[in-house]
Each structure stands twice: as C-alpha cells, then as structure tokens.
Coordinates of C-alpha atoms and ligand atoms in Angstrom, one line a residue:
Chain J
M803 CA 0.0 -0.2 0.0
T804 CA 3.1 2.3 -0.3
K805 CA 2.4 5.1 -2.7
E806 CA 5.6 6.8 -4.3
G807 CA 7.6 8.4 -1.9
V808 CA 8.0 12.1 -2.2
M809 CA 11.3 11.7 -0.6
K810 CA 13.9 9.3 -0.8
T811 CA 17.5 8.7 -0.1
I812 CA 19.9 6.9 -2.1
D813 CA 23.1 5.8 -0.7
Y814 CA 23.5 9.1 1.0
S815 CA 26.6 9.8 3.2
L816 CA 27.4 13.1 5.5
Y817 CA 30.6 14.4 6.3
Y818 CA 31.5 16.5 9.2
G819 CA 34.7 17.7 8.5
D820 CA 36.6 13.8 7.9
F821 CA 33.9 12.9 10.4
K822 CA 31.2 10.2 9.1
A823 CA 28.2 10.9 10.3
L824 CA 25.8 9.1 8.0
N825 CA 26.5 6.0 5.9
G826 CA 25.3 5.0 2.7
I827 CA 21.8 5.8 3.9
T828 CA 19.1 4.4 1.4
V829 CA 14.9 5.2 2.7
D830 CA 12.3 5.7 0.8
I831 CA 9.9 8.1 2.8
P832 CA 6.2 7.0 2.1
I833 CA 4.1 10.0 1.0
N834 CA 0.9 11.2 3.5
R835 CA 2.4 9.0 6.2
I836 CA 4.3 9.5 9.7
T837 CA 7.9 8.3 9.6
A838 CA 10.0 8.1 12.9
I839 CA 13.4 8.5 12.8
I840 CA 14.6 6.5 16.0
G841 CA 17.6 5.0 17.2
P842 CA 20.2 6.4 21.0
S843 CA 21.9 9.5 21.0
G844 CA 24.5 10.4 18.3
C845 CA 23.3 7.9 16.1
G846 CA 22.8 10.7 13.7
K847 CA 18.9 11.3 13.8
S848 CA 19.3 15.1 13.4
S849 CA 21.5 14.7 10.8
L850 CA 19.5 12.9 8.6
I851 CA 16.4 14.8 8.8
R852 CA 18.4 18.2 8.3
S853 CA 19.6 16.4 5.1
F854 CA 15.9 16.9 3.7
N855 CA 15.7 20.4 3.5
R856 CA 19.8 21.0 3.0
M857 CA 19.8 22.7 6.9
N858 CA 23.4 21.1 7.1
D859 CA 24.5 23.5 4.2
L860 CA 24.9 25.6 7.4
I861 CA 27.4 23.9 8.8
S862 CA 30.4 24.7 7.0
N863 CA 32.8 22.1 7.0
S864 CA 29.8 19.4 5.9
R865 CA 29.5 17.3 3.1
T866 CA 27.6 14.7 1.3
E867 CA 27.9 11.7 -0.7
G868 CA 25.0 10.4 -2.7
T869 CA 21.6 11.4 -3.4
I870 CA 18.6 12.7 -1.8
L871 CA 15.3 13.0 -4.2
V872 CA 12.4 15.4 -3.3
D873 CA 9.8 15.2 -6.0
G874 CA 11.9 12.9 -7.7
E875 CA 14.8 15.7 -8.5
D876 CA 18.2 16.0 -7.0
I877 CA 17.9 18.3 -3.9
Y878 CA 21.1 19.8 -4.8
S879 CA 20.0 20.8 -8.4
Q880 CA 17.0 22.8 -6.8
D881 CA 17.3 25.9 -5.8
V882 CA 17.6 25.9 -2.1
V883 CA 14.6 28.9 -1.4
R884 CA 12.1 26.4 -3.4
L885 CA 13.3 23.3 -1.6
R886 CA 12.9 25.1 1.8
K887 CA 9.3 26.3 1.3
K888 CA 8.5 22.2 -0.1
V889 CA 10.2 20.8 2.9
G890 CA 9.0 22.8 6.3
M891 CA 11.0 22.2 9.3
V892 CA 9.9 21.9 13.3
F893 CA 12.3 22.3 15.9
Q894 CA 13.4 20.6 19.4
R895 CA 12.8 23.8 21.4
P896 CA 9.8 26.1 20.4
N897 CA 11.4 29.0 18.5
P898 CA 8.9 31.8 17.7
F899 CA 10.2 35.0 16.5
P900 CA 10.3 37.6 19.3
K901 CA 7.1 39.2 17.1
S902 CA 3.2 39.0 17.4
I903 CA 1.4 36.0 16.9
F904 CA 0.3 37.1 13.6
A905 CA 4.0 38.4 12.1
N906 CA 4.7 34.9 13.1
V907 CA 2.8 33.1 10.8
A908 CA 2.7 35.6 8.3
Y909 CA 6.3 35.7 8.2
G910 CA 6.9 32.8 5.5
P911 CA 4.2 34.0 3.1
R912 CA 6.0 37.3 3.4
I913 CA 9.2 36.5 2.6
H914 CA 7.8 34.5 -0.5
G915 CA 6.2 37.5 -1.9
I916 CA 2.7 37.8 -0.5
R917 CA 1.7 41.3 0.2
D918 CA -1.9 41.2 0.1
K919 CA -3.3 42.0 3.6
S920 CA -6.5 39.8 3.7
K921 CA -4.5 37.4 1.6
L922 CA -2.0 37.1 4.7
A923 CA -5.0 37.3 7.0
V924 CA -6.7 34.1 5.1
I925 CA -3.4 32.3 5.4
V926 CA -2.5 33.0 8.9
E927 CA -6.0 32.0 9.8
N928 CA -6.1 28.7 8.1
S929 CA -2.5 27.7 9.4
I930 CA -3.7 28.1 13.1
R931 CA -6.8 26.6 12.3
D932 CA -4.7 23.5 11.0
A933 CA -2.6 23.5 13.4
A934 CA -5.2 23.2 16.3
L935 CA -4.6 26.7 18.2
W936 CA -7.3 29.2 16.7
D937 CA -9.8 29.0 19.5
E938 CA -6.4 29.8 21.9
V939 CA -5.2 32.6 19.9
K940 CA -7.7 34.2 17.4
D941 CA -8.6 37.5 20.1
D942 CA -4.7 37.8 20.6
L943 CA -3.0 37.7 16.8
G944 CA -1.6 40.7 18.0
K945 CA 0.1 39.4 21.1
S946 CA 3.7 38.4 21.5
A947 CA 4.1 35.0 20.4
F948 CA 6.1 34.5 23.9
S949 CA 2.8 35.1 26.0
L950 CA 2.0 32.0 24.5
S951 CA 2.6 28.5 26.6
G952 CA 5.5 26.4 25.4
G953 CA 3.2 24.0 23.9
Q954 CA 1.3 26.6 22.0
Q955 CA 4.6 28.1 21.1
Q956 CA 5.1 24.5 19.8
R957 CA 1.7 24.6 17.6
L958 CA 2.3 28.0 16.6
C959 CA 5.9 26.9 14.9
I960 CA 3.7 24.1 13.4
A961 CA 1.6 26.8 11.6
R962 CA 4.3 29.1 10.8
A963 CA 5.8 26.3 9.0
L964 CA 2.5 25.1 7.1
A965 CA 2.1 28.9 6.4
V966 CA 4.1 28.3 3.1
E967 CA 2.4 25.3 2.2
P968 CA 4.7 22.9 2.3
E969 CA 4.7 19.3 0.7
V970 CA 6.7 17.9 4.1
I971 CA 7.0 18.6 7.5
L972 CA 10.3 17.7 9.6
M973 CA 10.2 17.5 13.2
D974 CA 13.4 16.9 15.4
E975 CA 12.3 16.0 18.4
P976 CA 9.1 18.3 18.6
A977 CA 8.0 17.5 21.6
S978 CA 10.8 17.1 24.3
A979 CA 10.8 20.0 25.7
L980 CA 6.9 19.7 26.3
D981 CA 4.8 18.1 28.9
P982 CA 2.6 15.2 28.6
V983 CA -0.9 17.3 28.1
A984 CA 0.8 19.1 25.4
T985 CA 3.0 16.3 23.7
L986 CA -0.5 14.7 23.2
K987 CA -1.9 17.8 22.1
I988 CA 1.0 17.6 19.2
E989 CA 0.7 14.1 18.5
E990 CA -3.3 14.2 17.8
L991 CA -2.1 16.9 15.2
M992 CA 0.3 15.4 13.3
E993 CA -2.6 12.4 13.0
K994 CA -4.5 15.3 11.2
L995 CA -1.6 16.8 8.9
K996 CA -0.7 13.3 7.8
I997 CA -4.1 13.6 5.4
K998 CA -2.8 16.6 3.5
Y999 CA 1.7 16.2 4.5
T1000 CA 3.6 13.9 4.7
I1001 CA 5.4 14.2 8.0
V1002 CA 9.2 13.2 9.4
I1003 CA 9.5 12.8 13.3
V1004 CA 12.8 12.4 15.0
T1005 CA 12.2 11.2 18.6
H1006 CA 13.8 9.1 21.6
N1007 CA 10.7 8.1 23.1
M1008 CA 9.7 4.4 21.7
Q1009 CA 6.0 5.2 22.7
Q1010 CA 5.7 8.2 20.8
A1011 CA 7.0 6.5 17.8
A1012 CA 5.1 3.5 18.6
R1013 CA 2.0 5.6 19.2
V1014 CA 2.0 7.9 16.0
S1015 CA 3.8 6.9 13.4
D1016 CA 3.0 4.4 10.6
F1017 CA 6.6 3.8 9.3
T1018 CA 9.8 3.7 11.4
A1019 CA 13.7 4.3 10.4
F1020 CA 16.3 2.5 12.8
L1021 CA 19.3 3.8 13.1
L1022 CA 22.3 2.9 14.9
T1023 CA 26.5 4.0 14.7
D1024 CA 28.9 1.2 13.3
S1025 CA 32.5 0.8 14.8
E1026 CA 33.4 4.3 13.2
R1027 CA 30.5 6.0 14.9
A1028 CA 28.6 6.6 11.4
G1029 CA 25.3 6.3 11.9
N1030 CA 23.9 3.5 9.7
L1031 CA 20.1 2.8 8.7
I1032 CA 19.4 -0.6 10.2
E1033 CA 15.7 -1.4 9.6
F1034 CA 12.9 0.4 7.8
G1035 CA 9.4 -0.8 7.8
P1036 CA 6.0 -0.2 8.6
T1037 CA 5.7 0.6 12.6
T1038 CA 3.7 -1.8 13.8
E1039 CA 5.7 -4.9 12.4
M1040 CA 8.8 -3.4 13.4
F1041 CA 8.2 -3.1 16.9
T1042 CA 6.4 -6.6 17.2
N1043 CA 8.6 -8.3 15.0
P1044 CA 11.8 -6.9 14.1
V1045 CA 13.9 -8.3 11.5
D1046 CA 17.0 -7.1 12.8
T1047 CA 18.3 -8.4 16.5
R1048 CA 19.8 -4.9 17.1
T1049 CA 16.5 -3.4 16.4
E1050 CA 14.6 -5.9 18.6
D1051 CA 17.5 -5.4 21.4
Y1052 CA 17.1 -1.6 21.3
I1053 CA 13.2 -1.9 21.0
S1054 CA 13.0 -4.3 23.7
G1055 CA 15.4 -2.3 25.7
R1056 CA 13.7 1.1 25.6
F1057 CA 10.3 -0.6 26.5
G1058 CA 12.3 -2.4 29.1
Chain Y
M649 CA 33.6 47.2 50.1
W650 CA 30.3 48.7 51.4
F651 CA 32.4 52.1 52.9
S652 CA 34.1 52.4 49.2
C653 CA 30.9 51.9 47.5
G654 CA 29.3 54.7 50.0
L655 CA 32.2 57.0 49.2
T656 CA 32.3 56.7 45.5
V657 CA 28.1 57.1 45.6
L658 CA 29.4 60.4 47.6
I659 CA 32.1 61.6 45.9
M660 CA 29.5 61.5 42.6
L661 CA 26.7 63.0 44.1
F662 CA 29.3 65.9 45.7
V663 CA 30.5 66.4 41.9
I664 CA 27.4 66.5 40.3
G665 CA 25.8 68.5 43.3
Y666 CA 28.1 71.2 43.2
V667 CA 28.4 72.0 39.4
I668 CA 24.7 71.9 39.2
I669 CA 23.9 74.2 42.6
R670 CA 27.0 76.7 41.7
G671 CA 26.2 76.4 38.0
F672 CA 22.5 77.1 38.0
S673 CA 22.4 80.3 40.0
Q674 CA 23.9 81.5 36.5
I675 CA 21.5 80.2 34.1
D676 CA 18.3 81.9 32.8
L677 CA 16.8 81.4 29.5
D678 CA 19.0 83.7 28.0
F679 CA 21.6 81.5 29.1
F680 CA 20.1 79.1 26.0
L681 CA 19.4 81.5 24.0
T682 CA 22.2 84.2 23.3
P683 CA 26.0 83.2 22.0
P684 CA 28.9 83.9 23.8
R685 CA 30.3 86.9 23.4
G686 CA 33.3 89.5 24.4
G687 CA 36.3 87.4 24.3
L688 CA 38.4 86.9 27.2
S689 CA 35.5 88.3 29.3
G690 CA 33.5 85.3 28.3
E691 CA 30.1 87.0 28.6
G692 CA 26.7 85.8 26.6
G693 CA 24.8 82.5 26.3
I694 CA 26.1 79.5 25.0
S695 CA 23.3 79.1 22.0
S696 CA 26.3 78.6 19.4
T697 CA 27.5 76.1 21.5
I698 CA 24.2 73.8 21.8
I699 CA 23.7 74.0 17.9
A700 CA 27.8 72.7 17.1
T701 CA 27.0 70.0 19.6
V702 CA 24.0 68.8 18.1
Y703 CA 25.6 69.4 14.6
L704 CA 28.2 67.7 15.6
V705 CA 26.8 64.4 17.4
I706 CA 24.4 64.2 14.0
T707 CA 27.0 64.4 11.7
T708 CA 29.3 62.0 13.6
L709 CA 26.4 59.3 14.0
V710 CA 25.5 60.3 10.5
F711 CA 29.1 58.2 9.2
A712 CA 29.9 56.1 12.1
T713 CA 26.3 54.5 12.8
P714 CA 26.2 52.7 9.0
L715 CA 29.9 51.8 9.4
G716 CA 30.0 50.5 12.5
V717 CA 26.6 48.3 12.5
S718 CA 27.7 46.8 9.0
A719 CA 31.0 46.1 10.3
G720 CA 29.4 43.9 13.4
I721 CA 26.8 42.5 11.3
F722 CA 29.9 41.2 9.2
L723 CA 32.0 40.0 11.9
V724 CA 29.3 38.0 13.5
E725 CA 27.0 37.2 10.9
Y726 CA 29.6 36.3 8.0
A727 CA 33.4 36.6 9.1
D728 CA 33.3 32.7 9.9
N729 CA 31.9 31.6 7.1
I730 CA 33.9 32.7 4.5
K731 CA 37.0 29.9 4.2
S732 CA 39.6 32.4 2.3
R733 CA 42.9 32.1 4.3
F734 CA 43.5 35.9 3.3
V735 CA 40.0 37.0 4.3
Q736 CA 40.0 35.1 7.6
K737 CA 43.6 36.8 8.7
L738 CA 42.1 40.3 7.9
V739 CA 38.9 39.2 10.1
V740 CA 41.2 38.4 13.3
F741 CA 43.5 41.6 12.2
A742 CA 39.9 43.6 12.3
R743 CA 39.1 41.8 15.6
F744 CA 42.3 43.0 17.1
G745 CA 42.3 46.2 15.7
V746 CA 38.9 47.1 17.2
E747 CA 39.8 46.1 20.8
T748 CA 43.0 48.4 20.6
L749 CA 41.2 51.3 19.5
A750 CA 38.8 51.1 22.0
G751 CA 41.6 51.7 24.5
V752 CA 43.4 54.6 22.8
P753 CA 42.9 57.8 24.6
S754 CA 41.0 60.2 22.3
I755 CA 43.5 63.0 21.8
I756 CA 45.7 60.7 19.4
F757 CA 42.6 60.0 17.3
G758 CA 42.5 64.2 17.4
L759 CA 46.0 63.9 16.5
F760 CA 45.1 61.7 13.7
G761 CA 42.5 63.8 12.8
Y762 CA 44.6 67.0 12.5
A763 CA 46.7 65.4 10.0
L764 CA 44.7 63.6 7.8
F765 CA 41.5 65.6 7.6
V766 CA 42.4 69.2 8.9
T767 CA 46.1 69.4 7.4
S768 CA 46.4 67.0 4.4
L769 CA 42.7 66.6 2.8
H770 CA 42.6 70.8 3.4
F771 CA 38.7 70.2 5.7
G772 CA 40.6 72.8 7.8
F773 CA 38.9 73.1 11.6
S774 CA 35.6 72.3 11.0
I775 CA 32.8 70.0 11.6
L776 CA 33.3 68.1 8.8
S777 CA 37.3 67.5 10.7
A778 CA 35.9 66.8 13.4
A779 CA 32.7 64.3 12.4
L780 CA 35.6 62.2 10.9
A781 CA 38.0 62.1 14.0
G782 CA 35.0 61.7 16.0
T783 CA 34.0 58.4 13.8
C784 CA 37.4 56.9 14.6
L785 CA 36.6 57.3 18.4
V786 CA 33.2 56.0 18.3
I787 CA 33.4 53.3 15.7
P788 CA 35.0 50.5 18.0
V789 CA 32.4 51.2 20.2
I790 CA 29.3 51.1 17.8
I791 CA 31.4 47.6 16.5
R792 CA 31.4 45.9 19.8
T793 CA 27.8 46.7 20.8
T794 CA 26.3 45.7 18.0
E795 CA 28.6 42.6 17.6
E796 CA 27.4 41.7 21.3
A797 CA 23.7 42.3 20.6
L798 CA 24.0 40.3 17.4
K799 CA 25.7 37.2 19.5
A800 CA 22.9 37.5 21.8
V801 CA 20.4 36.9 19.4
P802 CA 19.5 32.9 19.8
N803 CA 20.6 30.9 16.3
S804 CA 17.4 29.4 16.7
Y805 CA 16.0 32.3 15.0
R806 CA 17.8 31.9 12.5
E807 CA 18.0 28.5 11.8
A808 CA 13.6 28.9 11.5
S809 CA 13.9 31.6 9.2
L810 CA 16.3 30.3 7.1
A811 CA 14.3 26.9 7.4
M812 CA 11.1 28.6 6.0
G813 CA 13.4 29.7 2.7
A814 CA 14.6 33.2 3.7
G815 CA 18.1 34.1 2.4
K816 CA 21.0 35.1 4.9
W817 CA 20.3 38.5 4.2
E818 CA 16.7 38.7 4.4
T819 CA 16.7 36.8 8.2
I820 CA 19.7 39.5 9.3
W821 CA 16.8 42.2 8.6
K822 CA 14.1 40.7 9.4
V823 CA 14.6 38.7 12.3
V824 CA 18.1 39.3 13.8
L825 CA 18.3 43.1 13.4
P826 CA 15.1 43.9 14.9
S827 CA 16.1 41.3 17.6
A828 CA 19.3 43.1 18.3
I829 CA 18.2 46.4 17.7
T830 CA 18.2 47.3 21.9
G831 CA 21.8 46.7 21.9
I832 CA 22.8 48.2 18.7
S833 CA 20.7 51.5 20.1
T834 CA 22.2 51.6 23.0
G835 CA 25.7 51.6 21.2
I836 CA 24.6 54.3 19.5
V837 CA 23.3 56.5 22.4
L838 CA 26.6 55.8 24.2
S839 CA 28.5 56.9 21.2
A840 CA 26.6 60.5 21.2
G841 CA 27.5 60.7 24.8
R842 CA 31.0 60.2 23.9
I843 CA 30.8 62.8 21.4
V844 CA 29.3 65.4 23.8
S845 CA 31.7 64.8 26.8
E846 CA 35.4 64.6 24.6
T847 CA 37.0 67.7 24.4
A848 CA 41.0 67.1 23.2
I849 CA 40.1 65.5 20.3
F850 CA 37.7 68.4 19.2
Y851 CA 40.3 71.0 20.4
V852 CA 42.3 69.8 17.2
T853 CA 39.6 69.0 14.8
L854 CA 37.3 71.8 15.2
G855 CA 38.8 74.5 16.6
G856 CA 37.3 76.9 18.7
S857 CA 34.9 79.3 17.3
Y858 CA 31.9 80.2 19.4
R859 CA 30.2 81.1 16.2
T860 CA 27.0 79.3 15.5
P861 CA 28.3 77.1 12.6
T862 CA 26.4 77.8 9.1
S863 CA 27.8 74.6 7.5
I864 CA 29.6 71.5 7.7
M865 CA 32.6 73.5 7.1
S866 CA 32.4 75.5 9.8
S867 CA 34.2 75.9 12.9
G868 CA 33.0 75.6 16.2
R869 CA 33.1 74.6 19.8
T870 CA 30.8 72.1 21.6
M871 CA 29.7 73.0 25.3
A872 CA 32.2 70.3 26.4
L873 CA 35.1 72.9 24.9
H874 CA 33.5 75.8 25.9
V875 CA 33.8 74.8 29.5
Y876 CA 37.1 74.1 28.5
Y877 CA 37.5 77.7 26.9
L878 CA 36.4 79.4 29.5
A879 CA 37.9 77.9 32.6
M880 CA 41.3 77.8 31.2
E881 CA 41.3 81.2 28.8
T882 CA 38.6 83.4 30.5
R883 CA 37.9 85.0 34.0
A884 CA 34.1 83.8 33.7
F885 CA 34.6 80.4 36.1
D886 CA 31.2 80.9 36.9
K887 CA 30.0 80.9 33.1
A888 CA 32.1 77.6 33.0
L889 CA 30.0 76.3 35.6
A890 CA 27.0 77.0 34.3
T891 CA 27.7 75.3 31.0
A892 CA 29.0 72.3 32.5
A893 CA 25.6 72.1 35.0
V894 CA 23.9 72.0 31.0
L895 CA 26.3 69.7 30.0
V896 CA 25.9 67.3 33.3
L897 CA 22.1 67.3 32.5
L898 CA 22.4 66.6 29.0
I899 CA 24.7 63.6 30.1
V900 CA 22.5 61.9 32.4
L901 CA 19.1 62.7 30.1
L902 CA 20.9 60.6 27.4
N903 CA 21.4 57.8 29.9
L904 CA 17.6 58.1 30.7
V905 CA 16.9 57.4 27.1
I906 CA 19.5 54.4 27.0
N907 CA 17.7 52.9 30.1
A908 CA 14.3 53.9 28.2
V909 CA 15.1 52.7 25.2
S910 CA 16.2 48.9 26.7
S911 CA 13.1 48.7 28.7
W912 CA 10.9 49.7 26.2
L913 CA 12.2 47.8 22.9
S914 CA 12.7 44.6 25.5
A915 CA 9.3 45.0 27.0
Ligands
LIG1066 N1 28.3 20.7 13.1 C1 28.8 19.2 13.9 N2 29.9 19.3 13.5 C2 30.4 18.2 13.8 N3 30.1 16.4 14.3 C3 28.5 16.9 14.4 C4 28.2 18.4 14.0 N4 26.9 18.3 14.5 C5 26.7 16.6 15.1 N5 27.9 15.7 15.0 C6 28.3 14.6 15.4 O1 27.3 13.6 14.3 C7 27.1 12.6 14.9 C8 25.1 12.7 14.8 O2 25.1 13.5 15.7 P1 22.9 13.6 15.7 O3 23.1 15.1 16.1 O4 22.7 14.1 14.1 O5 22.9 12.9 16.4 P2 21.0 12.7 16.9 O6 21.0 10.7 16.9 O7 20.7 13.5 16.7 O8 21.6 12.4 18.7 P3 20.6 12.9 19.9 O9 19.6 12.2 20.0 O10 21.4 13.3 21.0 O11 20.0 14.6 19.3 C9 27.7 12.9 16.4 O12 28.8 11.9 16.8 C10 27.5 13.9 16.7 O13 28.3 14.6 17.6
LIG1067 MG1 19.1 15.4 17.5

C-alpha cells in the first residue's frame, strides 16, 4: 500500500570534516504518512532529518555523498529557497520569533512575496486552524508569541511552517521540551496533518514512535561511529516483529 | 566594600551637586538663547555651542552608525563562513584592531584627525574634520555593542527563518536586527554621549570658534570645549560651571534615554 515517495535518499552519506556521521543511507519516505526516525543519542537522527531541507549546508565543514530526491529531483540541483518552501521544519525547542502571533505565521508567506493584507489574513487563520491553535489565540493575534505557553508556542511554530504550504514537514523531537498534555496535543495534531502532508519525526521516545508513526527507520552507529540505517518498515511490524536482532534489542531495551 | 561603594556615590553626588548648584544660579533663559560674546571676558550664553554640539553629534553618527553597524554585522554573521585564508587573517586583524582602538586615548584620534582631515585633506577646523575624527573614536564602541547584540540573538531564530526559505540577508534584516535593535541603539546613544563629553579630540579638529556653525565646513565649539575655554582662557569661571551644569544634565538625560530605550524595546 506504499505510494511512491515524495522523498528518498539513495546511498546517502554525510561528513562533518573528516568525521562520517551518516553512512550510505537508502530510505524511501512514504507520502502522506508519518515516518519516525529512532535510534540512540548521537546515531545521526538530526543529521539525517536536517539533510532533507539542506540545513546541514549551514555547517561550513559538512559534505555529502550520494543523492537525496525530493519530488524526484536531486535536492542539490534545486533552488534551496524552493526546496525549503516544499520541505518545512519544526525544531526541538519552540522557536517563535520575538514578534506578534500574526507576524510569526505571516513571516513565511511574506518572504515568499505575498503582500496583500487580506490574503495574508486568510493564510494566517487557516494555518493556525490547521495547527489546532485558533480557538486559543484568535482574539490575541497581535500579542507577542512569547505570551503563549511552550506547547502553544510549538503549535504556533507548526502553523508558521504550514503557512508556506509545504509538502513535507520535518520535526526533530518536537515534543521533547513539552509536558505530557502538550505532547499529546502535538501527537493528535500530527495525526490530522498527515492527510495533507508527509511527516518525518525524530523521537527518543519509543512509545511516541509506536503511537504516532506509520513507518519507522532505525539508525545505529557502526564501529566508526557513523550512523547506519539498520531497519526500515511499517511501525507495527517493526515493533512486534523486528527483522534485525539489533532492532529488537534496542526496542525491547527501551520498552524495558 | 560597603564603605568604598558609599564613598564613591558620595563623591559622585558631591561633584554633580556642586556643579549643578553653583552652575544653575547663573542660568536663565537668555543663557540658552544668546551666543557667547566678549572674548576674554567670557560673557553671553551658550546657544551657538548647543547648536555646534548637536550638529557634530548628528554628523558623526551619520558617518559612524552605518559603518559600525555593518562592520559588526559582517564580523558576527558573515566572517566565520568565509573560507579564504586571507579574509580570515584580515578578520582576526580587524577584531584585534577594534579591541585596541577602543582603548586608545581620544587625543590620538585628534592628532590623527588633525594631520589627515584638517591639513592633508584641507578640510580645516570644521564640523567635517571633527566628525570624521569623532567617527574613528566611536566606531569601536558601535562595532562592539553591535557584535554583542547580534551574538545575543538565539541561533534558533536564524535557523527558523532560513528553514522557511528566507535568504541570509533577509534573515538578518527581518529577524536578527529587530531582535538586536536594543543593544545596537544603546551603542549609538553611548557614542552620542562620548561626542558630547570629549574635549581634546575636538580641540584639534573643530577649532574653537564660538560663532554658530552654518555649514559642515564651519569651525565650532561644543559645550564641553566651551567649558574648557571658559575655565582656562577667561575670567568667567562661573559661566564655565553653568555650562558644565547643562552638560551634566545632558549626559544624565542621555543615560535615561539608554535605559528607556532598553526597557521599551525589550518589553
Ligand atoms: N556540526 C557538527 N560538527 C561535527 N560533528 C557533528 C555536528 N553535528 C553533529 N555531529 C556529530 O554527528 C553525530 C550525529 O549527531 P546527531 O546530532 O545527528 O545525532 P542525533 O541522533 O540527533 O543525537 P541526539 O539523539 O542526541 O539528538 C554525533 O557524533 C555528533 O557528535
Ligand atoms: Mg538530535
């Protein structure tokens, strides 16, 4: 039932200077599904997720081998602005700008050239609605984003990412700085978002991966400390019936 | 510790109190509205020196702000990403230069300004020469406060903006600078205070004419210089104190502005 992916990596490796952080990763991210990337600390989860929107370009000594395709096209032959518009990102700690709630969500559309006030208002409202935050902030759009709670800030960041109409949303441990109630809200939200978007989430939390994701990718470092993809497959299968013993060890160890 | 702290405050209050109390007995509206006159006798008010001060502060800041702020932006946002060895060396040198310049006595900038702007470039004793020398004096301050302000902006803001497809400059302009504006404006107001209070550097670049400056090529006399002239070259010591009192109030005012700007912008 896997549809053809919007995103895939083919024998992709990433280096920081001489250090190889990811080794020959080949994975096909299914469209309109939630894919979880799991693995122990330092195995390269963030490195991998930041590869999809070329955020590793910002690290001056990073270098890549192999290919990542988004919409069938090599990400390095695409305009990075267009790529990042298609592949949005939500970070580990909520990072709204020190601006109003409205200005935060309007930021993306504005930089992509939308000036019309009424158009912006519609985009902002729809994005905040889609991020399940509208009822909480609809009367306070002019207030500073910092007046929101951590969980609300993270949903605002999701709204901000949605506002540029991406195809993919990357989330690097989006709930790790939040309390259980706020985490649950984010998880419910992801469930709704996958109807329209393809979602990739990094998580440390096995239960979370089991709860929210349809597919799981398990990374582990080899003897050279480079991250390798050990197993990829439907989450239920992987959690009940892992193929690789290392996956089994990790999952059972974590479920303890 | 308590004692030395108390003593410092006491001395400060005494100096300011003395200047203000003795000075203000001389001050009336006319003092602000008439220019100095009468050469050595030191009569008249300070109107033309107020104008010269304002003129010089504005001219200097017009030169120094764009230069200093863009240098600060370059050092924090761009310098480390440029891989060329040569540029890297230059950046190290520039950082060292800024540190050193910040500690150089102001008269050195005065001498430099006198040699270069007043004589070699034939700008004479003028607002222009003084503003250029003043620019050299305050640029380290502006660069450093800009650098500090930019470094205090969390990297997560930059990442969020770039991840949405914003360009580097767009990110700096729309996210980083607005977040750093408090710190940057503090540096600018600090620089204004520096220009208001310096004497030596302007003694050798601005000249000392107490006529109202009419153009950027006019000579002039700032209030601080006027205090110096009155005290050293006239018999009007009370007028010097009166001018000093105005000067002290102005500096206090600038400091209040800095505080107000910070609390207003960070609110
Ligand atoms: N900018 C960098 N420069 C050099 N090495 C880096 C850099 N970023 C990450 N690394 C290294 O790459 C490896 C993978 O790091 P990464 O952050 O991708 O791991 P992770 O799986 O996300 O870990 P965590 O679960 O702790 O977030 C680690 O060994 C890390 O030290
Ligand atoms: Mg990580």
